[in-house]
Amino acid sequence: MKRIFTIALRAATVLALAVLGSAVLSSCKPEKKDPVQLTAPQPKLSAATVNTLSFTWTQVANAAQYTYELLSPDGSKADGGTTAETKAEFKGLKDNTAYTFKVVAYPASGSEDYLASVAGQCIGTTVAVTPLAKPVPKVEVGDESVTVSWDAVANAASYDYAYAAEGGSAVTGNTAETSLTLKLDPGKYTFTLQAISSDAAYSASEKASAEFEVKRLAEWKVQGTFEDGGGKIWIDEMVAWSDGSYTIRNWYGIEGYDFEFVLNEDGTIGITNSTSEDPDYPKVESGDGSISLYTGIYNGYPYSGFEGDKEEGILWFSSYTTNGDCVFTWPVRTVTMDEVVGTYAQDNSYYFYDYDYSDWILYKSENDVTITKIDDKTVSIEGFMYPADYGGKPLTATLDSEKGALIIQPQQLTEWYTLAGDTDKSGVIAKWNGGTLTFSSWCLWYNGYYYAYDYYTALTKK
């Protein structure tokens, strides 16, 4: 019995030592840790345009790279990628659209200590495209061309335009300027204009349009001298139009009042902007009242006429307002003091009422006339009509160099008679033309009555 107990005790002791040894060996081996999930990156929108979005996110500790993606509003993937940086940019996007950006941090490849993060996300919206303001074309139909202009549109780089005649093909183009000059034939036209931007943030404007008509074109223009038949003279412009009509611009020297006419087959002129209901006695506004005229033929005598071309010519018509002839001659003949002073041969014919015969008698004055300088603007005319030994008195005249004329205000020519125009208050004009002074209408006046008419007067320098 004692032997059996001893053997059992030894076996138990051996087992206990084995278990104890095993426990000691087990406690010396290292314990394995669970991997740690990386912190989620925090993204934000850093920049946006109409077709791009840029994002940045926080740097994640122990992250080696990041994967990201951009989702369209319907949840589909628009773009994505992998990077070791903390930024991403997307291009070619739709304007005014909200996209969802997601980014995940990853540890280094093969790492067992860390797990990928959950996705950080944010919303980024592209910028809406702004339409450019609609331009407003302004059309000015000129004598020889059409000018279309408009104010500059903010953020516009250029302008598309097109124009077409009624029933015709369009002419198109593009310009960076804010005006166009067009050479067009007569007709009705439509012009369209659209502002264009080179910045993707702006779309083209709505198309603007303007309609206009070219009725006629200027074939030629001239500057000439206009006399009103009452002793006044100024410079005017005359336009010859493609439709056969004519215009004297600002015909009485006042802006905005023109004289429009055509040429009749009988050589007279027809006034097309008359305000009178009687075609035989037209009236034309001058800016200083309505001027009554007569342009027809009476007893075979024409009271208006037109001769010349774009080089030179003369237009005349009768004026009831001034009791004389309105005369327009071109081109303007300038004259200097040195040119006008000197001795002239006189060709002066007129009808004068002779009391001895109780009738109108045709007279001629053929004696020489002398013009001398008084000062820079004034001259003396001696021998006009009557030499001094026949009772003639010298006349004083003002030189208008730019209008090429001498202006003679009413003054005594003899002891009894006053030289004046078609009224005793109007002046007389002598126009210069290459060495010849041609006098406009004049009369001899006494006590409110005239005693000379049907004159022709020219002084030719010797």
Coordinates of C-alpha atoms in Angstrom, one line a residue:
M1 CA 0.0 0.0 0.0
K2 CA 2.7 2.4 1.0
R3 CA 4.6 1.7 -2.2
I4 CA 1.6 2.3 -4.3
F5 CA 1.0 5.7 -2.6
T6 CA 4.5 6.7 -3.2
I7 CA 4.4 5.9 -6.9
A8 CA 1.1 7.9 -7.2
L9 CA 2.6 10.9 -5.4
R10 CA 5.6 10.9 -7.7
A11 CA 3.4 10.8 -10.8
A12 CA 1.3 13.7 -9.5
T13 CA 4.4 15.7 -8.8
V14 CA 5.8 15.1 -12.3
L15 CA 2.4 16.1 -13.9
A16 CA 2.3 19.3 -11.8
L17 CA 5.8 20.2 -12.8
A18 CA 4.9 19.6 -16.5
V19 CA 1.9 21.9 -16.2
L20 CA 4.0 24.5 -14.4
G21 CA 6.7 24.4 -17.0
S22 CA 4.2 24.7 -19.8
A23 CA 2.7 27.8 -18.1
V24 CA 6.1 29.4 -17.6
L25 CA 6.9 28.9 -21.3
S26 CA 3.6 30.3 -22.4
S27 CA 4.0 33.5 -20.4
C28 CA 7.3 34.4 -22.2
K29 CA 5.7 34.5 -25.8
P30 CA 4.7 38.3 -27.1
E31 CA 0.9 39.1 -27.3
K32 CA -0.5 40.1 -30.9
K33 CA -2.4 43.6 -31.2
D34 CA -5.5 44.5 -33.4
P35 CA -4.8 46.9 -36.4
V36 CA -5.9 50.5 -35.9
Q37 CA -8.2 52.3 -38.4
L38 CA -6.8 55.5 -39.8
T39 CA -8.6 58.8 -39.0
A40 CA -10.9 60.0 -41.8
P41 CA -9.5 62.9 -43.8
Q42 CA -11.6 66.1 -43.7
P43 CA -12.1 67.5 -47.2
K44 CA -13.2 71.0 -48.3
L45 CA -13.8 72.9 -51.5
S46 CA -10.8 75.1 -52.3
A47 CA -11.8 76.6 -55.7
A48 CA -14.6 76.4 -58.3
T49 CA -15.2 77.7 -61.8
V50 CA -17.9 76.9 -64.3
N51 CA -16.3 73.7 -65.3
T52 CA -13.7 72.9 -62.6
L53 CA -13.6 72.0 -58.9
S54 CA -10.6 71.8 -56.6
F55 CA -10.5 70.1 -53.1
T56 CA -8.0 69.8 -50.3
W57 CA -8.2 67.7 -47.1
T58 CA -6.4 67.3 -43.8
Q59 CA -3.2 65.3 -43.6
V60 CA -3.9 61.9 -41.9
A61 CA -1.2 60.5 -39.6
N62 CA 0.3 57.2 -40.8
A63 CA -1.5 57.5 -44.1
A64 CA 0.7 56.8 -47.2
Q65 CA -1.9 57.6 -49.9
Y66 CA -5.4 58.6 -50.5
T67 CA -8.1 57.5 -53.0
Y68 CA -10.8 59.9 -54.0
E69 CA -13.8 60.1 -56.3
L70 CA -16.2 62.7 -57.5
L71 CA -19.9 61.8 -57.8
S72 CA -22.5 63.4 -60.0
P73 CA -25.8 64.4 -58.6
D74 CA -27.3 61.1 -59.7
G75 CA -24.7 59.2 -57.7
S76 CA -22.6 58.0 -60.7
K77 CA -18.9 58.4 -60.6
A78 CA -17.7 61.4 -62.6
D79 CA -13.9 61.1 -61.9
G80 CA -11.5 59.7 -59.3
G81 CA -7.9 58.7 -58.6
T82 CA -5.1 58.0 -56.1
T83 CA -2.5 60.4 -54.7
A84 CA 0.0 60.9 -52.0
E85 CA -0.8 64.6 -51.9
T86 CA -3.8 66.2 -50.0
K87 CA -5.4 67.8 -53.0
A88 CA -7.3 67.0 -56.2
E89 CA -8.7 68.9 -59.2
F90 CA -11.4 68.0 -61.6
K91 CA -12.0 69.5 -65.0
G92 CA -14.6 69.3 -67.7
L93 CA -17.5 69.5 -65.3
K94 CA -21.0 70.9 -65.9
D95 CA -21.7 74.4 -64.8
N96 CA -24.0 75.2 -61.8
T97 CA -23.9 71.5 -60.6
A98 CA -23.4 70.1 -57.1
Y99 CA -20.9 67.3 -57.0
T100 CA -20.1 65.0 -54.0
F101 CA -16.4 64.5 -53.2
K102 CA -15.2 61.5 -51.2
V103 CA -11.6 60.7 -50.0
V104 CA -10.2 57.7 -48.0
A105 CA -6.8 57.5 -46.3
Y106 CA -4.8 54.3 -46.7
P107 CA -1.7 53.0 -44.8
A108 CA 1.5 51.9 -46.5
S109 CA 1.2 48.7 -48.5
G110 CA 1.7 45.6 -46.4
S111 CA 1.1 47.3 -43.1
E112 CA -0.8 45.2 -40.5
D113 CA -1.0 47.9 -37.9
Y114 CA -3.5 50.2 -39.6
L115 CA -6.7 49.9 -41.5
A116 CA -8.1 52.3 -44.2
S117 CA -10.2 55.2 -42.9
V118 CA -13.8 55.7 -43.6
A119 CA -14.5 58.2 -46.4
G120 CA -14.5 61.9 -45.6
Q121 CA -16.8 63.8 -47.9
C122 CA -18.1 67.3 -48.8
I123 CA -20.2 69.0 -51.5
G124 CA -18.7 71.2 -54.3
T125 CA -20.8 73.2 -56.7
T126 CA -19.5 74.6 -60.0
V127 CA -20.2 78.2 -60.9
A128 CA -23.2 79.1 -63.0
V129 CA -22.5 80.5 -66.5
T130 CA -23.7 84.2 -66.7
P131 CA -25.2 85.4 -70.0
L132 CA -23.6 88.6 -71.3
A133 CA -25.8 91.7 -71.5
K134 CA -27.7 92.2 -74.7
P135 CA -26.0 94.9 -76.8
V136 CA -28.1 97.7 -78.3
P137 CA -27.1 98.6 -81.9
K138 CA -27.7 102.2 -83.0
V139 CA -27.9 102.8 -86.8
E140 CA -27.0 106.0 -88.5
V141 CA -27.7 106.1 -92.3
G142 CA -25.2 108.5 -93.8
D143 CA -24.8 110.0 -97.3
E144 CA -22.3 107.3 -98.5
S145 CA -22.3 104.7 -95.8
V146 CA -24.2 103.3 -92.8
T147 CA -22.6 103.4 -89.3
V148 CA -23.8 100.9 -86.7
S149 CA -22.5 101.5 -83.1
W150 CA -23.1 100.1 -79.7
D151 CA -21.9 100.5 -76.1
A152 CA -19.3 98.0 -74.9
V153 CA -20.7 95.0 -73.1
A154 CA -19.0 94.1 -69.8
N155 CA -16.9 90.9 -70.1
A156 CA -17.4 90.7 -73.9
A157 CA -14.3 90.0 -76.0
S158 CA -15.9 90.5 -79.4
Y159 CA -19.2 90.7 -81.2
D160 CA -20.7 88.5 -83.9
Y161 CA -22.8 90.4 -86.5
A162 CA -24.8 89.8 -89.6
Y163 CA -26.7 92.0 -92.0
A164 CA -28.9 91.3 -95.0
A165 CA -31.0 93.2 -97.5
E166 CA -34.6 92.2 -97.7
G167 CA -34.7 88.9 -99.6
G168 CA -30.9 88.8 -99.8
S169 CA -28.1 86.6 -98.3
A170 CA -26.6 87.6 -95.0
V171 CA -23.1 88.9 -94.6
T172 CA -21.6 87.8 -91.3
G173 CA -18.5 88.7 -89.3
N174 CA -16.9 89.3 -85.9
T175 CA -15.3 92.4 -84.5
A176 CA -13.7 93.5 -81.3
E177 CA -14.7 97.1 -82.0
T178 CA -17.9 98.7 -81.0
S179 CA -18.8 100.2 -84.4
L180 CA -19.0 99.2 -88.0
T181 CA -19.1 101.3 -91.2
L182 CA -21.0 99.5 -94.0
K183 CA -21.1 100.4 -97.7
L184 CA -24.6 99.4 -98.8
D185 CA -26.8 99.8 -101.8
P186 CA -30.2 101.3 -101.4
G187 CA -32.7 98.9 -99.8
K188 CA -34.2 97.7 -96.5
Y189 CA -31.8 95.9 -94.2
T190 CA -31.8 93.9 -90.9
F191 CA -28.8 94.0 -88.7
T192 CA -28.2 91.5 -85.9
L193 CA -25.6 91.7 -83.1
Q194 CA -24.4 89.3 -80.3
A195 CA -21.8 89.8 -77.6
I196 CA -19.3 87.0 -77.2
S197 CA -17.0 86.3 -74.2
S198 CA -13.6 84.4 -74.1
D199 CA -14.3 83.7 -70.4
A200 CA -16.1 80.4 -69.7
A201 CA -17.9 82.1 -66.9
Y202 CA -20.0 84.0 -69.5
S203 CA -22.2 82.8 -72.3
A204 CA -23.1 84.7 -75.4
S205 CA -25.7 87.4 -75.1
E206 CA -29.1 87.3 -76.7
K207 CA -29.1 88.5 -80.3
A208 CA -30.1 92.1 -80.8
S209 CA -31.5 93.3 -84.1
A210 CA -32.2 96.6 -85.9
E211 CA -33.9 97.4 -89.1
F212 CA -33.1 100.4 -91.3
E213 CA -33.4 101.6 -94.9
V214 CA -30.9 103.1 -97.3
K215 CA -33.0 105.3 -99.6
R216 CA -30.2 106.9 -101.6
L217 CA -26.5 107.4 -101.7
A218 CA -24.4 110.5 -102.3
E219 CA -22.8 110.5 -105.7
W220 CA -20.9 113.7 -105.1
K221 CA -20.7 116.7 -102.7
V222 CA -19.5 120.2 -103.2
Q223 CA -18.9 123.3 -101.0
G224 CA -20.3 126.4 -102.5
T225 CA -21.3 130.0 -101.9
F226 CA -25.0 130.8 -101.3
E227 CA -26.5 134.3 -101.8
D228 CA -30.0 134.9 -100.5
G229 CA -30.8 137.7 -103.0
G230 CA -30.9 140.2 -100.2
G231 CA -27.3 141.0 -99.7
K232 CA -26.4 138.0 -97.4
I233 CA -23.8 135.4 -98.3
W234 CA -22.6 132.2 -96.6
I235 CA -21.0 128.8 -97.4
D236 CA -23.2 125.8 -97.9
E237 CA -22.8 122.1 -99.0
M238 CA -24.8 120.6 -101.8
V239 CA -25.2 116.8 -102.2
A240 CA -26.1 115.1 -105.5
W241 CA -27.9 111.8 -104.8
S242 CA -28.1 108.5 -106.6
D243 CA -31.8 109.0 -107.3
G244 CA -31.3 112.2 -109.2
S245 CA -32.3 114.6 -106.4
Y246 CA -30.2 117.3 -104.7
T247 CA -29.9 118.7 -101.2
I248 CA -28.4 122.0 -100.1
R249 CA -27.6 121.4 -96.4
N250 CA -28.6 124.1 -93.9
W251 CA -29.5 126.2 -96.9
Y252 CA -30.0 129.4 -94.9
G253 CA -27.0 128.9 -92.7
I254 CA -29.1 127.3 -89.9
E255 CA -28.5 123.7 -89.0
G256 CA -31.3 121.3 -89.6
Y257 CA -33.1 123.2 -92.4
D258 CA -32.3 121.8 -95.9
F259 CA -33.4 122.6 -99.4
E260 CA -34.4 119.6 -101.5
F261 CA -35.0 119.7 -105.3
V262 CA -34.9 117.8 -108.6
L263 CA -34.3 119.0 -112.1
N264 CA -37.2 119.4 -114.4
E265 CA -37.2 118.6 -118.1
D266 CA -37.8 122.3 -119.0
G267 CA -34.5 123.2 -117.2
T268 CA -36.1 124.6 -114.1
I269 CA -36.0 123.0 -110.6
G270 CA -38.8 121.3 -108.7
I271 CA -38.7 121.8 -104.9
T272 CA -39.5 118.5 -103.1
N273 CA -39.7 119.7 -99.5
S274 CA -42.0 122.6 -100.0
T275 CA -44.5 123.4 -97.3
S276 CA -46.9 125.2 -99.6
E277 CA -50.0 123.5 -101.1
D278 CA -49.5 125.5 -104.3
P279 CA -46.8 123.9 -106.4
D280 CA -46.3 127.1 -108.4
Y281 CA -45.4 129.1 -105.3
P282 CA -43.3 126.8 -103.0
K283 CA -42.2 127.7 -99.5
V284 CA -39.2 126.2 -97.7
E285 CA -38.5 126.5 -94.0
S286 CA -35.2 128.2 -93.3
G287 CA -35.0 128.2 -89.5
D288 CA -35.6 131.9 -89.7
G289 CA -39.0 131.7 -91.2
S290 CA -40.6 130.3 -94.3
I291 CA -39.0 131.5 -97.6
S292 CA -41.4 132.1 -100.4
L293 CA -40.0 131.2 -103.9
Y294 CA -40.9 131.0 -107.5
T295 CA -39.1 128.5 -109.7
G296 CA -41.3 128.2 -112.8
I297 CA -41.4 129.9 -116.3
Y298 CA -43.3 133.1 -116.8
N299 CA -43.7 134.7 -120.3
G300 CA -41.0 132.4 -121.5
Y301 CA -38.5 133.5 -118.8
P302 CA -37.2 130.8 -116.4
Y303 CA -37.1 131.8 -112.8
S304 CA -34.8 128.9 -111.8
G305 CA -32.1 126.9 -113.4
F306 CA -29.2 124.5 -112.8
E307 CA -25.9 124.2 -114.7
G308 CA -22.8 122.3 -113.9
D309 CA -21.4 119.1 -112.4
K310 CA -19.3 118.1 -109.5
E311 CA -16.4 120.3 -110.6
E312 CA -18.3 123.6 -110.9
G313 CA -21.7 125.1 -111.5
I314 CA -24.5 127.4 -110.6
L315 CA -28.0 127.0 -109.2
W316 CA -30.5 129.9 -109.0
F317 CA -34.1 130.5 -108.2
S318 CA -36.3 133.5 -107.5
S319 CA -37.2 134.6 -103.9
Y320 CA -40.3 136.6 -103.1
T321 CA -38.9 137.0 -99.6
T322 CA -35.8 139.0 -100.6
N323 CA -37.1 140.2 -104.0
G324 CA -34.0 138.8 -105.6
D325 CA -32.5 135.6 -106.9
C326 CA -31.1 133.0 -104.5
V327 CA -27.8 131.9 -106.1
F328 CA -25.6 128.9 -105.2
T329 CA -22.3 128.6 -107.0
W330 CA -19.5 126.1 -106.5
P331 CA -16.7 125.6 -105.8
V332 CA -16.0 128.3 -103.2
R333 CA -13.8 131.0 -104.8
T334 CA -11.4 132.5 -102.2
V335 CA -9.8 135.9 -102.8
T336 CA -7.0 137.9 -101.1
M337 CA -6.6 141.6 -100.8
D338 CA -3.7 141.5 -103.2
E339 CA -5.8 139.8 -105.8
V340 CA -8.8 142.1 -105.6
V341 CA -7.1 145.5 -105.7
G342 CA -6.3 146.9 -109.1
T343 CA -8.0 148.3 -112.2
Y344 CA -10.9 146.6 -113.9
A345 CA -12.7 146.8 -117.2
Q346 CA -16.4 147.4 -116.5
D347 CA -19.2 145.6 -118.4
N348 CA -22.3 147.0 -116.8
S349 CA -25.7 147.1 -118.6
Y350 CA -29.0 148.0 -117.0
Y351 CA -32.4 149.6 -117.7
F352 CA -32.7 153.0 -116.0
Y353 CA -35.9 155.2 -115.8
D354 CA -35.1 158.3 -117.8
Y355 CA -37.4 161.2 -116.9
D356 CA -36.4 163.1 -120.1
Y357 CA -38.0 160.2 -122.1
S358 CA -40.5 159.1 -119.5
D359 CA -39.4 155.5 -120.2
W360 CA -37.0 152.8 -119.2
I361 CA -33.8 153.2 -121.3
L362 CA -31.0 150.6 -121.6
Y363 CA -27.7 152.1 -120.4
K364 CA -24.2 150.7 -120.4
S365 CA -21.3 151.7 -118.2
E366 CA -17.9 150.8 -119.8
N367 CA -15.5 153.1 -118.0
D368 CA -12.7 151.5 -115.9
V369 CA -13.2 150.8 -112.2
T370 CA -10.4 151.1 -109.6
I371 CA -10.4 149.1 -106.4
T372 CA -7.9 150.3 -103.7
K373 CA -7.2 149.0 -100.2
I374 CA -8.4 151.0 -97.2
D375 CA -7.4 148.4 -94.5
D376 CA -7.1 144.6 -94.2
K377 CA -10.8 144.1 -94.7
T378 CA -12.1 147.1 -96.5
V379 CA -11.7 148.5 -100.1
S380 CA -12.8 151.5 -102.0
I381 CA -14.5 151.1 -105.4
E382 CA -14.3 154.1 -107.7
G383 CA -16.0 154.5 -111.1
F384 CA -18.8 152.0 -110.6
M385 CA -21.6 152.9 -113.0
Y386 CA -20.5 156.6 -113.1
P387 CA -17.0 158.1 -113.1
A388 CA -16.3 160.9 -110.7
D389 CA -16.6 163.6 -113.4
Y390 CA -20.2 162.3 -114.0
G391 CA -21.1 162.6 -110.3
G392 CA -20.2 159.1 -109.3
K393 CA -19.1 158.6 -105.7
P394 CA -16.7 156.0 -104.4
L395 CA -18.2 152.9 -102.8
T396 CA -16.9 151.2 -99.7
A397 CA -16.9 147.3 -99.7
T398 CA -15.9 144.6 -97.2
L399 CA -13.7 141.8 -98.4
D400 CA -14.8 138.3 -97.3
S401 CA -11.8 136.3 -98.3
E402 CA -13.2 132.9 -97.4
K403 CA -16.4 133.4 -99.4
G404 CA -14.5 135.0 -102.2
A405 CA -16.7 138.1 -102.4
L406 CA -17.0 141.9 -101.8
I407 CA -20.0 142.9 -99.7
I408 CA -21.4 146.3 -100.5
Q409 CA -23.9 147.7 -98.0
P410 CA -26.5 150.2 -99.2
Q411 CA -24.8 153.6 -99.8
Q412 CA -25.0 156.7 -101.9
L413 CA -23.7 156.2 -105.5
T414 CA -24.6 159.7 -106.7
E415 CA -26.1 162.7 -105.0
W416 CA -29.6 161.4 -105.7
Y417 CA -29.4 157.6 -105.9
T418 CA -28.5 154.9 -103.4
L419 CA -27.0 151.7 -104.6
A420 CA -28.6 148.7 -102.8
G421 CA -30.0 145.2 -103.6
D422 CA -33.5 144.3 -104.5
T423 CA -34.7 146.3 -101.5
D424 CA -33.3 149.6 -100.3
K425 CA -32.1 147.9 -97.1
S426 CA -30.3 144.9 -98.7
G427 CA -26.7 144.8 -99.8
V428 CA -25.0 143.9 -103.0
I429 CA -22.5 141.0 -103.5
A430 CA -19.6 140.9 -106.0
K431 CA -18.2 137.4 -106.2
W432 CA -14.6 136.7 -107.3
N433 CA -13.9 134.1 -110.0
G434 CA -10.4 134.0 -111.3
G435 CA -10.0 137.7 -112.0
T436 CA -13.6 138.6 -112.5
L437 CA -16.1 140.2 -110.0
T438 CA -19.7 139.3 -110.9
F439 CA -22.3 141.5 -109.1
S440 CA -25.5 140.1 -107.7
S441 CA -28.8 141.9 -108.1
W442 CA -28.7 145.6 -107.5
C443 CA -30.9 148.7 -108.0
L444 CA -30.7 152.5 -107.8
W445 CA -33.1 153.7 -105.1
Y446 CA -34.5 157.1 -104.4
N447 CA -37.1 157.9 -101.8
G448 CA -38.2 154.2 -101.5
Y449 CA -38.5 153.6 -105.3
Y450 CA -36.1 151.8 -107.6
Y451 CA -34.8 153.3 -110.9
A452 CA -32.8 150.5 -112.4
Y453 CA -33.4 146.8 -113.2
D454 CA -32.5 144.0 -115.5
Y455 CA -28.8 144.5 -114.8
Y456 CA -25.7 142.6 -115.8
T457 CA -22.5 143.7 -114.1
A458 CA -19.0 142.2 -114.3
L459 CA -15.7 143.7 -113.6
T460 CA -12.7 142.0 -115.2
K461 CA -9.2 142.8 -113.8
K462 CA -6.8 144.3 -116.3

